Coordinates of C-alpha atoms in Angstrom, one line a residue:
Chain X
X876 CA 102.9 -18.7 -73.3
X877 CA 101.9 -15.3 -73.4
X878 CA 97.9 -16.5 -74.9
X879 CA 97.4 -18.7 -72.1
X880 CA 98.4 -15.5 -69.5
X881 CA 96.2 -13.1 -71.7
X882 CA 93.2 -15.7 -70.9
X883 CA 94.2 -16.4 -67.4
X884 CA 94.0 -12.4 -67.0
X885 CA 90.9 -11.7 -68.4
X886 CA 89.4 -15.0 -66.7
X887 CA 90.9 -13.3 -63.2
X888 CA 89.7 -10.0 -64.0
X889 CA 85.9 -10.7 -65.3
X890 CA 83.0 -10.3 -62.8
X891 CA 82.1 -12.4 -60.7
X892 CA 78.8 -14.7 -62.7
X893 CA 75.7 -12.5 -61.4
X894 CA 73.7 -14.9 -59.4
X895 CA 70.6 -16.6 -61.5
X896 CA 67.4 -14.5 -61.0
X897 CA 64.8 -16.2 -59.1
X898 CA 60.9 -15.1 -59.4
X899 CA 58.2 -15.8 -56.8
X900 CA 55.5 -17.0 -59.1
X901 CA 52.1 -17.5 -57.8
X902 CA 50.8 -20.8 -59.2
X903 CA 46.6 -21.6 -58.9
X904 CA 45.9 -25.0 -58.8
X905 CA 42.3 -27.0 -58.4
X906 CA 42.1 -28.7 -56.2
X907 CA 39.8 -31.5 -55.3
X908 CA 40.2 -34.2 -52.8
X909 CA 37.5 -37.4 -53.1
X910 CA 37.3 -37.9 -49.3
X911 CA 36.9 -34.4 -48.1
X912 CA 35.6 -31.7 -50.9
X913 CA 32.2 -32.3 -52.6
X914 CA 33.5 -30.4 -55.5
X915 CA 37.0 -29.0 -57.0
X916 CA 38.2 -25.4 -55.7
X917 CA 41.2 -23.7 -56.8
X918 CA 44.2 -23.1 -54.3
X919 CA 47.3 -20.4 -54.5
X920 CA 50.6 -21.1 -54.1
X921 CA 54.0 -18.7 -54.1
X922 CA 56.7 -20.7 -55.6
X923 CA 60.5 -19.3 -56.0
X924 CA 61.3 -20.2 -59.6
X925 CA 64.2 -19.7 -62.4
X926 CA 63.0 -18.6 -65.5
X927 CA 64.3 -22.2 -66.9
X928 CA 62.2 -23.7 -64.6
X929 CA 59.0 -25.9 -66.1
X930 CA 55.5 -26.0 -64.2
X931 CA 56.3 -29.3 -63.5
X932 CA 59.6 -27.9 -61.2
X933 CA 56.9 -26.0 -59.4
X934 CA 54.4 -28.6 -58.8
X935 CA 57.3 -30.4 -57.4
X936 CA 58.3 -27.6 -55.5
X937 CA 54.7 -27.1 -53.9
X938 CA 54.8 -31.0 -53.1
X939 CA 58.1 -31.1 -51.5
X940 CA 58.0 -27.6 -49.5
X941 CA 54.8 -27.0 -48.8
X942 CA 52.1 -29.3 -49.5
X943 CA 52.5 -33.1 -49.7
X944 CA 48.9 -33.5 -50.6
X945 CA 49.0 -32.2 -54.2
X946 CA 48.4 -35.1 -56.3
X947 CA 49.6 -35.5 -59.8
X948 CA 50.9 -37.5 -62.1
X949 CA 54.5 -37.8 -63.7
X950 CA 57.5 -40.5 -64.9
X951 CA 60.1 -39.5 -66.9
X952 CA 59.5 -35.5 -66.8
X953 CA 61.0 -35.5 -70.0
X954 CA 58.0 -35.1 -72.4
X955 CA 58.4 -38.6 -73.5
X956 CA 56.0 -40.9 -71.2
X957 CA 52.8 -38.4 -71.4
X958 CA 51.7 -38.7 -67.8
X959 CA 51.8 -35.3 -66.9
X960 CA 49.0 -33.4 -69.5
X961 CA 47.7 -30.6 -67.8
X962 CA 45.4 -27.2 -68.3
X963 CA 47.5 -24.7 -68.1
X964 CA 46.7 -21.3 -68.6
X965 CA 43.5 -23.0 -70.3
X966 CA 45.9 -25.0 -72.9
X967 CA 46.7 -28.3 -72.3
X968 CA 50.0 -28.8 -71.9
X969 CA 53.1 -31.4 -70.7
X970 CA 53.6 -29.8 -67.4
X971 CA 57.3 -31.1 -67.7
X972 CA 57.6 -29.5 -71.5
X973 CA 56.2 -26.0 -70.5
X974 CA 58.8 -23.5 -69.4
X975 CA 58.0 -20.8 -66.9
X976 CA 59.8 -18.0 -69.2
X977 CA 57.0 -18.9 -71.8
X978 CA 54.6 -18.3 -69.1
X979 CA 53.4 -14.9 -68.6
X980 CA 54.1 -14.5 -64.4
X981 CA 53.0 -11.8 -64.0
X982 CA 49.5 -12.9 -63.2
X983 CA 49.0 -16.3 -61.4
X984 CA 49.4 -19.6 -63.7
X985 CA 46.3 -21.5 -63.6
X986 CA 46.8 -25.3 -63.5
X987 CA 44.0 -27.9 -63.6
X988 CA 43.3 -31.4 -64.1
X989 CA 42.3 -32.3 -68.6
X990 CA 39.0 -31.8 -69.4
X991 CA 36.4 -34.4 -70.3
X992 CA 37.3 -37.8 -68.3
X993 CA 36.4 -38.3 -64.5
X994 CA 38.4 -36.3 -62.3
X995 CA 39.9 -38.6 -59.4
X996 CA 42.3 -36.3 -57.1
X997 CA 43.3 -33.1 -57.7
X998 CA 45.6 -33.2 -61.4
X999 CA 44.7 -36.6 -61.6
X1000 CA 41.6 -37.7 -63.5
X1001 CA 40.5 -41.7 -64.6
X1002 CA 41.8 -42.7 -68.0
X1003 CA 40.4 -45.5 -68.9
X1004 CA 37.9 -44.2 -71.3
X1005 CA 40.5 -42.5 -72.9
X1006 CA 42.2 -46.1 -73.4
X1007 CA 39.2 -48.1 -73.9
X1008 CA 38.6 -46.0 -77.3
X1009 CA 42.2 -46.4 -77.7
X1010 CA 41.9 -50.4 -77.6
X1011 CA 39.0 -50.6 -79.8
X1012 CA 40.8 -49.1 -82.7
X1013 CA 43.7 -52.1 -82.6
X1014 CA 46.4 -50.3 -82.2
X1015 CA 48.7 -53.3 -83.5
X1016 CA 49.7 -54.3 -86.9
X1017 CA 47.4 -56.8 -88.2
X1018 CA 49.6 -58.6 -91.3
X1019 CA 48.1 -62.5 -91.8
X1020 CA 49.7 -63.1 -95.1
X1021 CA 53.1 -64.5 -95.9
X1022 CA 55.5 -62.1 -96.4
X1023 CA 56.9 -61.6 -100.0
X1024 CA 60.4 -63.9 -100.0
X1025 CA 58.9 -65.4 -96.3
X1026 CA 61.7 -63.6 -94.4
X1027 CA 60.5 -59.9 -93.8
X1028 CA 57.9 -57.2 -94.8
X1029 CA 59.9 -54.7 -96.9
X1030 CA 59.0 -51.1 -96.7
X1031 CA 60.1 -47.9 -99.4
X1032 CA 61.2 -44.9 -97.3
X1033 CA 58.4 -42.9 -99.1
X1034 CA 56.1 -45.4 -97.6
X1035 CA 57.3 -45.0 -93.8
X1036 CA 56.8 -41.2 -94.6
X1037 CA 53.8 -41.8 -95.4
X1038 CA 52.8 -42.4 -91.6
X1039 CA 55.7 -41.1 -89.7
X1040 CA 53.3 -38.1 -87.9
X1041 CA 51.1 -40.1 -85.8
X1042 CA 53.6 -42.7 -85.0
X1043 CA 55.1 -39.4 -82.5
X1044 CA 51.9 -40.2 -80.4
X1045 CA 52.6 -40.5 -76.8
X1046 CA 49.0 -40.9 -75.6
X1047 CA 49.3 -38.1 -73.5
X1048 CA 45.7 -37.0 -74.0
X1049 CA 46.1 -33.5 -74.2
X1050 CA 44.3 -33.9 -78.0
X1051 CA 41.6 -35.7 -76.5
X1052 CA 40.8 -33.7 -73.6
X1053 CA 41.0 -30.4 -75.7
X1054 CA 38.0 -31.4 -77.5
X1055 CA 35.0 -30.1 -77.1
X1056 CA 33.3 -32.6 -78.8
X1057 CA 34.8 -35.3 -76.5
X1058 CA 34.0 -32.7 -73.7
X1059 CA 30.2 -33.3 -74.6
X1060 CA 30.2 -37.0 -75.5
X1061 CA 32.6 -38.7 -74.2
X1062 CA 31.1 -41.9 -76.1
X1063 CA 33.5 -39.9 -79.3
X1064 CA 36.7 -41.9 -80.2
X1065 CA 38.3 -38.7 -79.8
X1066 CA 41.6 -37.4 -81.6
X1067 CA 44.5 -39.8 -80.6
X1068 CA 42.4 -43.5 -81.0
X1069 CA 41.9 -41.7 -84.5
X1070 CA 45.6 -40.4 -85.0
X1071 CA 46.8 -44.1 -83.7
X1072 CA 44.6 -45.6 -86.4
X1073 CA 45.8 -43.4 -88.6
X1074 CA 49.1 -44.7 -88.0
X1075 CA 48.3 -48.9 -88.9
X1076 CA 45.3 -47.9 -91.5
X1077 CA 48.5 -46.2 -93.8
X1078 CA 51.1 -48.5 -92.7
X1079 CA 51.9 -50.4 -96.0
X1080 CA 52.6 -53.3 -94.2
X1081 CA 49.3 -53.5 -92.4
X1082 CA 46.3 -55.7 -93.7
X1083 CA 43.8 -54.6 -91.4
X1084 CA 42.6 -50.7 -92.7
X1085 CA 39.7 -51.8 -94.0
X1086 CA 38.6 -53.1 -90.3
X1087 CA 39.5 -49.7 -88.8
X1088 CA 37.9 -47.7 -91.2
X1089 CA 34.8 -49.8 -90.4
X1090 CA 35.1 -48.8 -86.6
X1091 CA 35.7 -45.3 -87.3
X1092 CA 32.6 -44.9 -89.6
X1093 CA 30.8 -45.4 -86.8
X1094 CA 28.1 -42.8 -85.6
X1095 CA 31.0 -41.7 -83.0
X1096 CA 33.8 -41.9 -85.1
X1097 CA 35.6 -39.9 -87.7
X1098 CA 32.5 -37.5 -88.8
X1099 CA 31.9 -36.1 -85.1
X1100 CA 35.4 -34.2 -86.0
X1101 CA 34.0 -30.4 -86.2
X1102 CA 37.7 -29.5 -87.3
X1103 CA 37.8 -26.8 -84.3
X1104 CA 42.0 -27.6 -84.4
X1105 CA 42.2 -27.8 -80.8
X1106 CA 44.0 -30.9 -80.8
X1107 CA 46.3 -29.7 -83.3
X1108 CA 47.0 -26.8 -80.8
X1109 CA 47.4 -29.0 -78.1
X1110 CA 49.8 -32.2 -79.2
X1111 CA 52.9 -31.7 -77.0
X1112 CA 54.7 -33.5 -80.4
X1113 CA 53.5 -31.3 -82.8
X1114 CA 51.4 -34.2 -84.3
X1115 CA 48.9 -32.3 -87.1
X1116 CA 45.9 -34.4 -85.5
X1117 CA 43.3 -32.7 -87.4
X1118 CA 45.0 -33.2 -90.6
X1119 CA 45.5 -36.9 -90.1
X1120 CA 42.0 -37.0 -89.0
X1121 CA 40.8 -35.7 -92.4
X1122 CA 42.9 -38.1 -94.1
X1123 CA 41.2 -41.2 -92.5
X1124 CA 37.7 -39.2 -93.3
X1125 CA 39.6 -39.1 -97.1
X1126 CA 39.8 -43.1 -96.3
X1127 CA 36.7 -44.1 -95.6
X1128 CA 35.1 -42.2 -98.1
X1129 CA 37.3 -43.9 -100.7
X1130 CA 37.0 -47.0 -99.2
X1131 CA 40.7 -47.5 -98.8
X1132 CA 43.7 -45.3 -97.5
X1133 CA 45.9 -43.4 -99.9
X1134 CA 49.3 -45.2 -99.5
X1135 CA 52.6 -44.8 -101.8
X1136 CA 53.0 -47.7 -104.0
X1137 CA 56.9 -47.9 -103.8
Chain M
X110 CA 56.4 -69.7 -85.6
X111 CA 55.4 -68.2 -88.5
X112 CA 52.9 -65.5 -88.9
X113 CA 50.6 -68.0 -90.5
X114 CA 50.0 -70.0 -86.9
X115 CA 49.2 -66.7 -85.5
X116 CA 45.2 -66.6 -85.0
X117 CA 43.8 -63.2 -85.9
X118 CA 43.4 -61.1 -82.8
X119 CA 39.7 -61.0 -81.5
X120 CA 37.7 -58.2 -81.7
X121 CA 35.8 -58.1 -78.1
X122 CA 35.5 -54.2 -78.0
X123 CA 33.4 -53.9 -80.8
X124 CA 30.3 -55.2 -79.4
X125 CA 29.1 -52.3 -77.6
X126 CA 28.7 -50.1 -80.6
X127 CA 26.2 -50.5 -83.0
X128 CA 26.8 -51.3 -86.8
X129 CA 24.3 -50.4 -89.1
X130 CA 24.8 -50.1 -93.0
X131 CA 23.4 -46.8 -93.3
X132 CA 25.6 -44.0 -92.1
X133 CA 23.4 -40.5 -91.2
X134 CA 26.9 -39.4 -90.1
X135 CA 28.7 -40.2 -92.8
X136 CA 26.6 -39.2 -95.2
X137 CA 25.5 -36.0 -93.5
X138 CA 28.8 -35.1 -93.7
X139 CA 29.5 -35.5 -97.5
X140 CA 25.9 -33.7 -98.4
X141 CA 26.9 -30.8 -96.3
X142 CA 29.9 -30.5 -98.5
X143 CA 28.3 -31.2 -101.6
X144 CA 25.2 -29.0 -100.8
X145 CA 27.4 -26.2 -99.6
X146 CA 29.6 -26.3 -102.5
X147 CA 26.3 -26.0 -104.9
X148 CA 24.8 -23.3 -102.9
X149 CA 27.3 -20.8 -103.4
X150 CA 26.7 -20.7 -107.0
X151 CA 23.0 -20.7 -106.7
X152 CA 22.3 -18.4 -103.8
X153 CA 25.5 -16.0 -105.7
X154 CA 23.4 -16.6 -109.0
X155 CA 19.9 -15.5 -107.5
X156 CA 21.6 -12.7 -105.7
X157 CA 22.6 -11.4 -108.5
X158 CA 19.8 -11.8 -111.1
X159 CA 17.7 -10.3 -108.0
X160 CA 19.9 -7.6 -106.9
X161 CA 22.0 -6.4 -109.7
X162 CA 21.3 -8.0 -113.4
X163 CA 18.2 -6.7 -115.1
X164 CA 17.4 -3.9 -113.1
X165 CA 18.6 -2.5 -110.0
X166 CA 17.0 -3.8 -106.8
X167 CA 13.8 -1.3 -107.0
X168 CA 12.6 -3.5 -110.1
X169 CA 12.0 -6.2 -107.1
X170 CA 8.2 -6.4 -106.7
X171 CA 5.4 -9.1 -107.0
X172 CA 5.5 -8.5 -110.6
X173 CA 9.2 -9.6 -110.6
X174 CA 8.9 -12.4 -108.5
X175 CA 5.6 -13.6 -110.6
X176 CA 7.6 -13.1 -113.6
X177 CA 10.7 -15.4 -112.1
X178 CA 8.4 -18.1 -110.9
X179 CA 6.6 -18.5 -114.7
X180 CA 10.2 -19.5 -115.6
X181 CA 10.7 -23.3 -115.5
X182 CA 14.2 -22.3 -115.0
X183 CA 14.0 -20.5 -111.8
X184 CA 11.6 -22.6 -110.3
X185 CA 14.1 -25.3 -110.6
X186 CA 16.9 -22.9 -109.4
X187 CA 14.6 -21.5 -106.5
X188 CA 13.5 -25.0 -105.6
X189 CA 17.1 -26.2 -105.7
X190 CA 17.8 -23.4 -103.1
X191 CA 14.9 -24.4 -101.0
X192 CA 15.8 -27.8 -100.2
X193 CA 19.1 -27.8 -100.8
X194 CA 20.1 -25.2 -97.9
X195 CA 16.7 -26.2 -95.9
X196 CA 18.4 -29.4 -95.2
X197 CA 21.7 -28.2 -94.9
X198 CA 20.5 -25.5 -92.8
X199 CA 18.2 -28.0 -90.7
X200 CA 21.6 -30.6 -90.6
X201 CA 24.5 -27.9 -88.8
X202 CA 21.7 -27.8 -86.1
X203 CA 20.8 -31.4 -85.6
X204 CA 25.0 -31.5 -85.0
X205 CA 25.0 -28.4 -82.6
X206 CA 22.1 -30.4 -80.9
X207 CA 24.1 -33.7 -80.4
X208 CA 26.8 -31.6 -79.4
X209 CA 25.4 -29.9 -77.1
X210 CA 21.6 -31.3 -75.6
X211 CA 21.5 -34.1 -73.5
X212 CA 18.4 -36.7 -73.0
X213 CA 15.1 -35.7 -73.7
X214 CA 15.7 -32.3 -74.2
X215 CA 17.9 -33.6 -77.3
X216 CA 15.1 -35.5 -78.4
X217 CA 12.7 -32.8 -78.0
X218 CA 14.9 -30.3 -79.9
X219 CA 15.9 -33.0 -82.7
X220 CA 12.1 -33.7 -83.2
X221 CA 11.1 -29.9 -82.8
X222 CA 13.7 -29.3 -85.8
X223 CA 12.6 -32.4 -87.9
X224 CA 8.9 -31.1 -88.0
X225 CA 10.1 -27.6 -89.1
X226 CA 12.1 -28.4 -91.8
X227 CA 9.5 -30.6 -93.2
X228 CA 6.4 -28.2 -92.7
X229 CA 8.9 -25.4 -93.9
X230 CA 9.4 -27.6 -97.2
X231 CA 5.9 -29.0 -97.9
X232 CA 4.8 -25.1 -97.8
X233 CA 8.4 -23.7 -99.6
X234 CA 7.8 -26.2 -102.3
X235 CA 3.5 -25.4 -102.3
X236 CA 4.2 -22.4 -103.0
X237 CA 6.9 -22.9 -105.4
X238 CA 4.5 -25.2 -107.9
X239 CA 1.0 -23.5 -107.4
X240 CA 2.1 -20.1 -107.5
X241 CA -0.7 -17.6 -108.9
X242 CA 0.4 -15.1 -110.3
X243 CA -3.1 -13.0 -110.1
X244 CA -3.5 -13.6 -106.5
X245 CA -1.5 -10.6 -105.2
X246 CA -1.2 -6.9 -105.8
X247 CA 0.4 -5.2 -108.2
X248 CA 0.2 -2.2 -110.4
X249 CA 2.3 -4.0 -113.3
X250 CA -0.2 -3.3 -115.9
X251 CA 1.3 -6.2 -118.2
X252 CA 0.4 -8.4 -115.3
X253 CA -3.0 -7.1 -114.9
X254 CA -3.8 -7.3 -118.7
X255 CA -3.1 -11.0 -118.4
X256 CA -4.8 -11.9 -115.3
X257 CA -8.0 -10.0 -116.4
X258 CA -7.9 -11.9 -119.5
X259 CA -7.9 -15.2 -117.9

């Protein structure tokens, strides 16, 4: 078949693939080490990378090659399991959702443990404060009544809309930690226990919004939101955090949330 | 089982936090919007009746002012102004403060900005209610005709 030839040529004839550029990016990192350093200091590295490479690739890289003793935290390195939040560049960021193309490497990329909970090793920090405010918000539908027809609780499509932003919420705490209010009290609920209410307290099927607003009335709940949209910035889901935070404000002040009838 | 046999889930993290029925949180944050959203027509109001409506600004002397304050009307709107952006003034920095001061020097500041706003009221509103007009100079001849008469 003369077609088939014709491609066979061309296919014989073409170049060679040109080899995939590699970069030597130089990578900062802050390190701090509980058992030897009194406080953090920051550490170079010089990483080969492909421009499709993410900083997590090159966190890797540094662990595997050249330093075992760089300490972070990852799972699925997919964006979905929200281990890996880190500063980067002074954003917080899913290392394994930030590209090195996007990254300007040129000049070093500076990459440090979130802001705002107590930093443990190196990228590492404690989250359980971050979780404790996250509890005390119950994330868990609360439904005590019988359901209509005693089988199941039926829900309209407009009313799953009505929620369907904050149940993207992979408790990453990149919203949290990009606070600066949570940066200066840490006793703040912070953005995701509010976008995690957010998600029950308009959940039609959910009986328990009245309790939640009640928790986040408190003196460190809704109203310490300054609306600075950092966490809106930083949600590695593209969850409008400060907008759902304004509708639970919106809530309390009504007294009720504001939830499609059909 | 059906959701009835369920017991309601306990509510053991509350405790730490304190409940109380008044909100200075909450309802900081509604008068700030409320107070803000009145503000810009009076301060826009007495901007312009100052600045721009009966005269130009040169007419502005104690004359003018005395004349404003024998006005019920703009010693309402004036006293509006007073405590309506006093507090809301005195309110954005209590919140800088808890954002930003820790311990005693929070309390210090908070109680440092507490006693100003009140002293600044109390004399603001003085002021405001027991204004003489014949007290200060002028060369507003209308003005002097009725002081000397009284």
């Amino acid at each position: 078949m003369a077609g088939a030839a014709t491609l066979e040529a061309v296919d014989n004839a073409g170049a060679p693939e040109a080899p995939i550029q590699a970069f030597t990016v130089t990578l900062n990192i802050r390190r701090f080490d509980p058992e030897k350093d009194a406080e953090p200091y920051w550490q170079d590295f010089d990483v080969e990378l492909y421009a499709t490479d993410r900083v997590l690739d090159a966190l890797h890289k540094i662990k595997w090659e050249q330093d075992g003793s760089l300490t972070f935290r990852r799972s699925c390195a997919h964006g979905i399991c929200g281990s890996d939040a880190m500063r980067i560049n002074g954003r917080n960021r899913l290392a394994c959702k930030t590209l090195i193309k996007d990254l300007d490497i040129s000049k070093p990329i500076y990459v440090e443990a979130i802001k705002g909970l107590p930093l443990e090793k190196d990228l590492i920090v404690d989250m359980e404060p971050f979780f404790a405010s996250y509890r005390e918000i119950q994330p868990f539908l609360i439904a005590d009544s019988k359901p209509k027809d005693g089988k199941e609780r039926i829900q309209s499509v407009a009313q799953r809309a009505r929620f369907d932003d904050t149940t993207k919420c992979i408790l990453c705490a990149a919203c949290t930690s990009s606070c600066p209010v949570f940066w200066t009290d840490g006793q703040y609920f912070g953005p995701a226990a509010i976008v995690n209410a957010h998600r029950f307290i308009f959940d039609s099927r959910d009986e328990a919004a009245s309790v939640r607003l009640d928790i986040l009335n408190d003196k460190e709940g809704v109203w310490r939101c300054r609306t600075t949209f950092n966490c809106t910035e930083a949600c590695p889901r593209g969850i409008e955090v400060t907008k759902a935070i304004a509708e639970v404000k919106a809530a309390v002040l009504r007294g009720k949330p504001d939830i499609p009838k059909q | 089982m059906s959701t009835q046999n369920i017991a309601a889930p306990r509510s053991p993290y509350l405790s730490h936090r304190k409940r109380n029925r008044f909100n200075i949180e909450k309802w900081g944050w509604i008068y700030m919007r409320v107070s803000g959203f009145l503000l810009v027509f009076l301060i826009f109001g007495h901007l312009f009746y100052n600045l721009i409506f009966p005269g130009k600004v040169s007419i502005l002397d104690w004359a003018f002012v005395a004349g404003k304050f024998s006005d019920p009307l703009w010693m309402w709107w004036d006293g509006a102004m007073l405590w309506l952006a006093l507090i809301h003034g005195a309110n954005g920095m209590r919140t800088l403060v808890n954002d930003y001061a820790h311990g005693r020097f929070r309390s210090v500041l908070l109680w440092a900005l507490g006693i100003t706003t009140v002293v600044l009221l109390v004399l603001g509103t003085l002021v405001l209610t027991t204004f003489d007009p014949c007290l200060g100079p002028t060369d507003n001849a209308e003005l002097i005709a009725i002081c000397a008469a009284q």
